[in-house]
Amino acid sequence: MSTPMVAIVGRPNVGKSTLFNRLVGGRRAIEEKESGVTRDRLYGRANWLDREFLVVDTGGLTLIGREEMELQVQKQAELAIEEAVVIVFLVDGRQGLTPLDEDIAHLLRRQKKPVILVVNKIESKEQPIADFFKLGLSDPLPISASHGLNIGDLLDKIISYFPIQGIKDSEDENLIRVAVVGRPNVGKSSFINALLGEERVIVTNQPGTTRDAIDTIIERNGKKYILVDTAGIRKKSKVYENVEYYSVMRSLRAIDEADVALLLIEATEGVTEQDQKIAGYILENRKALIIALNKWDLVKEQRKEGLVTEIVDDAKKFLKFVSFAPIIFTSVHEPRRLKNLFNLFEEIYKNFCMRISTPVLNNLLTEAQGVNPLPSSKGKSGSIYYWTQASIKPPTFILFVNNASLIHFSYLRYLENRLREAFDFKGVPIKLILRSRKRKGEK
Ligand code: GDP
Ligand code: GDP
């Protein structure tokens, strides 16, 4: 099941980005720049009562003049409506109802997605909101994005529109979900086509809501692979190709649903900020990751001495925070470079599903602590009683300790490194969780 998307729409200065930040907290946002008309669109991940969702702040308007504004509002809202499960329509309670609000309401009334009308900047009960009933949408919900008032009510309302959560796919070890992601034009479509090349495509299904989302299932070496959300690979739509919005949003969704993300990076351009953000999103969601420097044929054409080393070093440097991910070199013009890819998917997925028994883990812990004991701080010393693996995909380990605040982050780093030395976790993020537990008789 895909992660529900919530779109915030509204005219400029009503507080959309303030609300966005409030909803996604300090999490990483992925921005999308579109020259000229709108400011950056922002995507972020939020969570309420254990429901994860994506928030998109569709951006404000910088053009002046009502006609142009209307056009832009329309474009902005249409894009959001297309993908969102529910739309948060934000208005400004201090300024009151404006003609542009009415235009937007008009547009929103003509479509079928649920709309939550939210009146922002309401910091006291005296501020009237009755005017907004005129918009003919749902009852206006007063909030203050900047003061954090009534946000819980808004979140309750938002998640009430989400589809009932299905049972997670059974952990079928023979079904590997792969998402090929990256910036527009890095070669995703060409890559997937090349990958599918001789492979027999078994089924393509079109799950539910989103017209564009198509998963492709293929079989290779007795394993089934789902290429998540390979929209538009067969029939490219020139219209949407221009809209970076779709590209970024698709990537995020595909990542959500994948086990393994294959991040394509344009080798000749090197790692960009946007690439780093996508990698960050993959890390944050604890997906297995492979980094492909694509269009490698172009690099070779340049025949510059030292270029290859330079590109690889740069990639390593800028993607240091996901150093667990292998870096490979790909080109759709050189099929041999793609030949072993399914083996790599299989290998990484196996690592992603790795289970280590508690006794083996604790031997490792004893040994690791022997070599490098936990330092004590301010006269108090932390101690780790034992650890155990709680889950796979990603491998998640719980450490039972006397006091979590006494275990420094760097020590967790150290333990993670020991784990990686002892077991093959190539391509896989590892999660370590601290649990404080007092021993009997301890205060
Ligand atoms: P956007 O253009 O819709 O994204 O609006 P912003 O989030 O940039 O906010 C516009 C202005 O409204 C900023 O000066 C904010 O500080 C202010 N603002 C946003 N939310 C609130 C609120 O809840 N109360 C008050 N008083 N001001 C707010
Ligand atoms: P997408 O937007 O990420 O799906 O990128 P496309 O698959 O549409 O590719 C963008 C452009 O890059 C097209 O002109 C492709 O022909 C070209 N391209 C894709 N992969 C390669 C490659 O490996 N080598 C070279 N030289 N060009 C490539």
XYZ file of C-alpha atoms and ligand atoms in Angstrom:
499
model
C 0.000 0.000 0.000
C 1.351 3.371 -0.900
C 1.938 6.124 1.598
C -0.950 8.572 1.566
C -0.199 12.031 0.306
C -1.609 15.203 1.800
C -1.452 18.423 -0.191
C -1.480 21.881 1.342
C -2.925 24.477 -1.008
C -3.719 28.117 -0.577
C -2.718 31.550 -1.698
C 0.599 33.067 -0.669
C 1.311 34.064 2.923
C -1.507 32.156 4.543
C 1.095 30.034 6.340
C 1.486 26.964 4.153
C 5.163 26.508 4.755
C 4.762 27.181 8.462
C 2.142 24.437 8.610
C 4.279 22.175 6.476
C 7.183 22.541 8.877
C 4.915 21.958 11.807
C 3.645 18.700 10.262
C 6.940 17.261 9.139
C 8.880 18.491 12.155
C 12.600 18.504 11.704
C 12.512 15.870 9.037
C 14.257 16.233 5.782
C 12.290 17.875 3.060
C 12.884 17.270 -0.569
C 12.507 20.342 -2.613
C 11.798 20.667 -6.205
C 12.728 23.727 -8.079
C 10.763 24.844 -11.025
C 12.093 27.937 -12.652
C 10.031 31.061 -12.775
C 6.487 30.665 -11.722
C 6.352 29.010 -8.374
C 8.704 28.788 -5.495
C 10.112 25.440 -4.561
C 7.755 22.669 -3.815
C 8.479 20.783 -0.669
C 7.835 17.187 0.185
C 8.157 15.788 3.646
C 7.207 12.818 5.682
C 4.949 13.045 8.674
C 3.515 10.668 11.175
C 0.462 10.754 13.394
C -0.859 7.925 15.553
C 1.428 5.552 13.740
C 0.177 6.512 10.315
C 2.880 7.662 7.977
C 2.084 10.114 5.272
C 3.685 12.481 2.837
C 2.981 16.167 2.892
C 3.432 18.354 -0.103
C 3.519 22.102 0.168
C 2.561 23.012 -3.338
C 4.329 26.316 -3.232
C 3.219 29.873 -3.242
C 2.760 32.240 -6.085
C 5.133 34.947 -7.011
C 3.298 36.438 -9.931
C 1.240 39.483 -9.390
C -1.933 40.145 -11.281
C -5.045 38.192 -10.605
C -5.328 36.490 -13.960
C -1.872 35.057 -13.913
C -2.338 34.134 -10.319
C -5.494 32.259 -11.107
C -3.704 30.292 -13.732
C -0.930 29.410 -11.369
C -3.274 28.548 -8.550
C -5.106 26.288 -10.895
C -1.973 24.533 -12.017
C -0.728 24.162 -8.491
C -3.983 22.796 -7.191
C -4.493 20.437 -10.090
C -1.120 18.871 -9.570
C -1.795 18.410 -5.902
C -5.273 17.081 -6.392
C -4.019 14.502 -8.824
C -1.932 12.698 -6.237
C -3.325 13.648 -2.874
C -5.650 11.573 -0.757
C -6.870 14.649 1.039
C -6.354 18.338 0.464
C -5.728 20.867 3.210
C -6.986 24.206 1.996
C -5.397 26.891 4.097
C -6.823 30.393 4.517
C -5.712 33.331 6.622
C -7.946 34.091 9.611
C -6.323 37.442 10.234
C -6.786 38.728 6.761
C -10.198 37.173 6.279
C -11.790 35.915 3.117
C -10.250 37.161 -0.145
C -11.341 36.776 -3.778
C -8.453 34.452 -4.454
C -9.633 32.157 -1.656
C -12.989 32.014 -3.399
C -11.337 31.144 -6.694
C -9.467 28.310 -5.093
C -12.585 27.085 -3.306
C -14.429 27.110 -6.595
C -11.772 24.937 -8.117
C -11.689 22.564 -5.161
C -15.462 22.142 -5.127
C -15.366 20.877 -8.678
C -13.170 17.910 -7.892
C -13.857 14.817 -5.846
C -11.049 14.611 -3.306
C -11.924 15.530 0.267
C -10.973 19.039 1.308
C -10.274 20.172 4.857
C -10.803 23.888 5.180
C -8.323 25.211 7.698
C -8.276 28.760 9.004
C -4.771 29.652 10.084
C -3.440 32.336 12.420
C -6.209 31.881 14.956
C -4.555 32.481 18.267
C -7.575 33.459 20.297
C -11.177 32.353 20.579
C -12.325 35.894 19.830
C -11.100 35.788 16.272
C -14.092 35.160 13.996
C -14.019 32.401 11.428
C -17.681 32.308 10.431
C -17.019 34.133 7.178
C -15.270 31.093 5.787
C -18.476 29.032 5.863
C -19.294 30.990 2.705
C -16.743 28.961 0.813
C -19.152 26.046 0.785
C -16.562 23.529 1.863
C -16.277 21.616 5.111
C -16.617 23.437 8.443
C -13.620 25.695 8.909
C -11.112 24.321 11.386
C -9.212 27.028 13.262
C -5.506 26.484 13.896
C -2.366 28.410 14.518
C 0.476 26.898 12.587
C 3.098 29.104 14.179
C 1.837 28.639 17.753
C 0.996 24.982 17.313
C -2.663 25.335 18.276
C -5.219 22.702 17.286
C -2.717 20.838 15.140
C -3.715 17.537 16.763
C -7.313 18.038 15.674
C -6.152 18.768 12.168
C -4.006 15.630 12.136
C -6.905 13.524 13.433
C -9.000 14.837 10.616
C -6.303 14.278 8.010
C -5.740 10.649 8.874
C -9.455 9.952 9.052
C -9.457 10.179 5.257
C -6.713 7.636 4.762
C -7.637 4.234 3.419
C -7.803 1.474 6.000
C -4.351 0.095 6.429
C -3.934 -3.271 4.786
C -1.904 -6.089 6.171
C 1.678 -5.734 5.075
C 2.777 -7.995 2.285
C 3.863 -11.295 3.633
C 7.588 -11.359 3.919
C 8.013 -13.409 0.822
C 11.734 -13.881 0.496
C 11.260 -14.604 -3.167
C 9.636 -11.323 -3.955
C 12.018 -8.419 -4.161
C 10.752 -4.904 -4.592
C 13.116 -2.630 -6.423
C 12.694 1.052 -7.103
C 14.819 2.765 -9.717
C 14.955 6.388 -8.657
C 16.789 9.588 -9.391
C 16.472 13.038 -10.800
C 14.743 13.593 -14.118
C 16.855 12.652 -17.112
C 19.380 10.542 -15.267
C 18.135 7.699 -17.410
C 15.590 5.875 -15.263
C 13.227 4.994 -18.082
C 15.975 3.889 -20.423
C 17.492 1.905 -17.604
C 14.318 0.059 -16.754
C 13.655 -0.674 -20.383
C 17.152 -2.066 -20.745
C 16.684 -4.089 -17.590
C 13.420 -5.512 -18.801
C 15.000 -6.121 -22.200
C 15.038 -9.844 -22.508
C 13.229 -10.497 -19.287
C 9.765 -11.828 -19.512
C 7.302 -9.402 -18.087
C 4.759 -11.426 -16.191
C 2.169 -8.965 -15.077
C 1.700 -5.300 -14.886
C -0.839 -4.189 -12.433
C -2.363 -0.870 -11.857
C -3.173 -0.551 -8.218
C -6.104 1.581 -7.325
C -5.953 5.253 -7.202
C -3.056 6.603 -9.143
C -3.352 6.438 -12.847
C 0.366 6.688 -13.273
C 1.559 4.038 -10.890
C 2.426 0.813 -12.611
C 4.352 -1.996 -11.009
C 6.078 -4.455 -13.265
C 6.678 -7.989 -12.108
C 9.439 -9.990 -13.698
C 11.052 -13.280 -12.901
C 14.734 -14.028 -12.860
C 16.628 -17.003 -11.420
C 13.500 -18.249 -9.714
C 13.012 -14.960 -7.934
C 10.261 -12.535 -8.596
C 11.064 -8.873 -8.799
C 8.633 -6.047 -8.610
C 9.875 -2.924 -10.244
C 7.953 -0.466 -8.183
C 6.074 2.278 -9.934
C 7.730 2.138 -13.300
C 5.264 4.619 -14.650
C 5.582 5.757 -18.172
C 8.419 3.491 -19.172
C 6.723 2.090 -22.180
C 4.743 5.035 -23.300
C 6.507 8.192 -22.385
C 4.330 11.141 -21.908
C 6.000 14.294 -23.046
C 3.539 16.369 -21.096
C 4.513 14.999 -17.736
C 8.164 14.754 -18.491
C 8.388 18.491 -18.239
C 6.926 18.479 -14.816
C 9.605 17.643 -12.319
C 6.887 17.368 -9.718
C 5.797 13.985 -10.974
C 9.285 12.738 -11.153
C 10.172 13.590 -7.586
C 6.877 12.446 -6.180
C 7.065 9.169 -8.000
C 10.519 8.569 -6.695
C 9.416 9.139 -3.117
C 6.489 6.793 -3.463
C 8.548 4.169 -5.179
C 11.072 4.366 -2.346
C 8.319 3.917 0.223
C 7.203 0.723 -1.389
C 10.573 -0.754 -2.209
C 12.985 -3.026 -0.391
C 15.914 -1.995 -2.509
C 16.354 1.439 -4.024
C 18.633 1.828 -6.986
C 19.643 5.475 -7.078
C 20.789 6.604 -10.490
C 23.240 9.461 -10.604
C 24.454 11.146 -13.722
C 28.126 10.165 -13.754
C 29.332 13.115 -15.777
C 27.598 15.614 -13.521
C 28.491 14.016 -10.238
C 26.425 14.014 -7.085
C 24.092 16.988 -6.801
C 22.264 18.326 -3.792
C 19.061 16.765 -5.017
C 20.778 13.372 -5.292
C 21.902 13.769 -1.692
C 18.375 14.537 -0.643
C 16.970 11.488 -2.342
C 19.693 9.365 -0.737
C 18.807 10.952 2.602
C 15.194 10.052 2.108
C 16.156 6.460 1.352
C 18.294 6.334 4.485
C 15.602 7.883 6.618
C 13.214 5.221 5.422
C 15.817 2.519 5.992
C 15.728 0.971 2.590
C 18.531 -1.028 1.066
C 20.476 1.087 -1.375
C 22.605 0.694 -4.462
C 24.149 3.735 -6.088
C 24.624 3.624 -9.825
C 26.772 6.114 -11.661
C 24.821 6.004 -14.871
C 25.720 6.999 -18.423
C 29.160 5.625 -17.718
C 29.754 5.404 -21.453
C 29.960 9.210 -21.505
C 32.669 9.180 -18.878
C 34.735 6.744 -20.840
C 34.351 8.840 -23.951
C 36.112 11.707 -22.254
C 39.314 9.680 -21.939
C 40.674 11.997 -19.304
C 43.326 10.648 -17.053
C 42.346 10.401 -13.452
C 38.730 11.201 -14.275
C 37.352 7.881 -13.113
C 39.075 8.106 -9.751
C 37.947 11.669 -9.378
C 34.299 10.808 -10.057
C 34.302 7.862 -7.712
C 36.051 9.760 -4.931
C 33.604 12.599 -5.273
C 30.632 10.259 -5.186
C 32.004 8.607 -2.056
C 32.583 11.949 -0.435
C 29.163 13.407 -1.142
C 27.355 10.220 -0.264
C 29.401 9.425 2.801
C 26.293 9.250 4.971
C 25.186 6.188 3.020
C 28.596 4.591 2.803
C 27.025 1.166 3.246
C 25.706 1.382 -0.299
C 27.781 -0.147 -3.081
C 28.603 2.092 -6.020
C 28.284 0.574 -9.457
C 28.792 1.866 -12.975
C 26.029 1.499 -15.483
C 25.180 2.416 -19.014
C 22.200 1.451 -21.036
C 24.470 1.311 -24.046
C 26.588 -1.405 -22.512
C 24.300 -4.308 -21.639
C 27.101 -6.219 -19.955
C 27.077 -3.640 -17.202
C 23.497 -4.535 -16.416
C 23.922 -8.277 -16.656
C 24.832 -8.949 -13.077
C 22.431 -6.508 -11.616
C 19.848 -9.067 -10.622
C 22.506 -10.988 -8.724
C 23.335 -7.817 -6.887
C 19.672 -7.166 -6.072
C 19.431 -10.685 -4.738
C 22.560 -10.341 -2.649
C 21.550 -7.016 -1.144
C 18.059 -8.236 -0.445
C 19.476 -11.269 1.344
C 21.506 -8.928 3.522
C 18.417 -6.855 4.128
C 16.641 -9.962 5.431
C 19.569 -11.241 7.496
C 18.826 -12.624 10.939
C 21.517 -13.084 13.546
C 20.870 -15.185 16.605
C 21.107 -13.626 20.044
C 23.993 -15.832 21.274
C 26.084 -14.955 18.229
C 25.314 -11.286 18.753
C 26.282 -11.412 22.375
C 29.578 -13.091 21.675
C 30.271 -10.257 19.325
C 29.256 -7.738 21.970
C 31.547 -9.253 24.594
C 34.405 -9.202 22.171
C 33.689 -5.655 21.017
C 33.492 -4.394 24.591
C 36.711 -6.198 25.406
C 38.564 -4.368 22.666
C 36.919 -1.035 23.291
C 35.096 -0.713 26.626
C 32.300 1.769 27.111
C 33.770 5.016 28.351
C 32.294 6.463 31.498
C 31.089 10.005 31.606
C 30.791 12.277 34.637
C 31.612 9.434 36.940
C 28.695 7.360 35.697
C 29.233 4.452 33.446
C 26.867 3.047 30.935
C 26.572 -0.629 30.481
C 25.043 -2.778 27.811
C 23.487 -5.975 29.143
C 22.769 -7.658 25.833
C 21.343 -7.053 22.401
C 19.002 -8.914 20.197
C 17.698 -8.592 16.671
C 14.112 -7.413 16.694
C 13.329 -7.407 12.995
C 14.568 -7.589 9.429
C 14.070 -5.259 6.465
C 15.960 -3.354 7.820
C 17.928 -5.391 10.344
C 16.991 -3.804 13.657
C 18.785 -4.473 16.901
C 17.671 -3.590 20.389
C 20.313 -2.957 22.997
C 19.258 -3.347 26.605
C 21.263 -0.919 28.659
C 21.253 0.514 32.167
C 20.752 4.059 31.016
C 20.399 5.075 27.394
C 21.693 8.572 28.038
C 25.055 7.133 29.086
C 25.620 5.367 25.778
C 27.212 7.796 23.403
C 26.267 7.868 19.749
C 29.849 7.158 18.767
C 29.729 3.884 20.653
C 26.697 2.831 18.636
C 28.679 3.710 15.517
C 31.431 1.486 16.772
C 29.058 -1.416 17.373
C 27.494 -0.942 13.970
C 30.941 -1.132 12.422
C 31.690 -4.315 14.329
C 28.454 -5.790 13.036
C 29.384 -4.817 9.511
C 32.846 -6.347 9.885
C 31.417 -9.600 11.164
C 28.499 -9.927 8.748
C 27.809 -8.917 5.201
C 25.494 -5.954 5.460
C 26.491 -4.473 2.136
C 23.778 -2.181 0.834
C 21.816 -2.315 4.036
C 21.083 0.306 6.677
C 21.209 -0.961 10.228
C 19.011 0.289 13.006
C 20.164 0.240 16.616
C 17.695 1.036 19.354
C 18.558 1.648 22.994
C 16.290 0.454 25.783
C 17.017 1.409 29.350
C 16.402 -1.303 31.836
C 17.288 -1.302 35.492
C 18.584 -4.442 37.027
C 16.943 -5.837 40.099
C 18.012 -4.024 43.217
C 19.369 -1.080 41.223
C 18.061 2.372 41.866
P 3.027 30.590 2.715
O 3.414 31.614 1.718
O 1.572 30.220 2.577
O 3.899 29.388 2.732
O 3.121 31.274 4.153
P 4.266 31.244 5.268
O 4.273 29.939 5.978
O 5.535 31.681 4.646
O 3.714 32.316 6.292
C 3.426 33.654 5.921
C 3.490 34.547 7.123
O 2.474 34.212 8.063
C 4.791 34.441 7.888
O 5.157 35.701 8.295
C 4.445 33.571 9.089
O 5.260 33.840 10.186
C 3.014 33.956 9.338
N 2.255 32.885 9.992
C 2.195 31.590 9.596
N 1.400 30.877 10.425
C 0.948 31.747 11.369
C 0.080 31.618 12.496
O -0.429 30.544 12.838
N -0.174 32.748 13.221
C 0.362 33.955 12.894
N 0.083 34.979 13.638
N 1.204 34.102 11.837
C 1.480 33.031 11.087
P 14.565 9.618 -16.908
O 13.967 10.971 -16.974
O 15.408 9.460 -15.676
O 13.609 8.503 -17.101
O 15.648 9.563 -18.107
P 15.517 8.941 -19.572
O 15.554 7.462 -19.521
O 14.368 9.569 -20.263
O 16.891 9.411 -20.210
C 17.231 10.756 -20.367
C 18.226 10.903 -21.503
O 19.462 10.275 -21.176
C 17.755 10.249 -22.789
O 18.138 11.080 -23.844
C 18.524 8.945 -22.807
O 18.742 8.477 -24.136
C 19.826 9.305 -22.149
N 20.450 8.153 -21.485
C 19.871 7.314 -20.591
N 20.748 6.399 -20.159
C 21.910 6.639 -20.794
C 23.218 6.025 -20.777
O 23.490 5.047 -20.064
N 24.179 6.593 -21.560
C 23.929 7.666 -22.355
N 24.924 8.148 -23.091
N 22.725 8.263 -22.389
C 21.726 7.773 -21.644
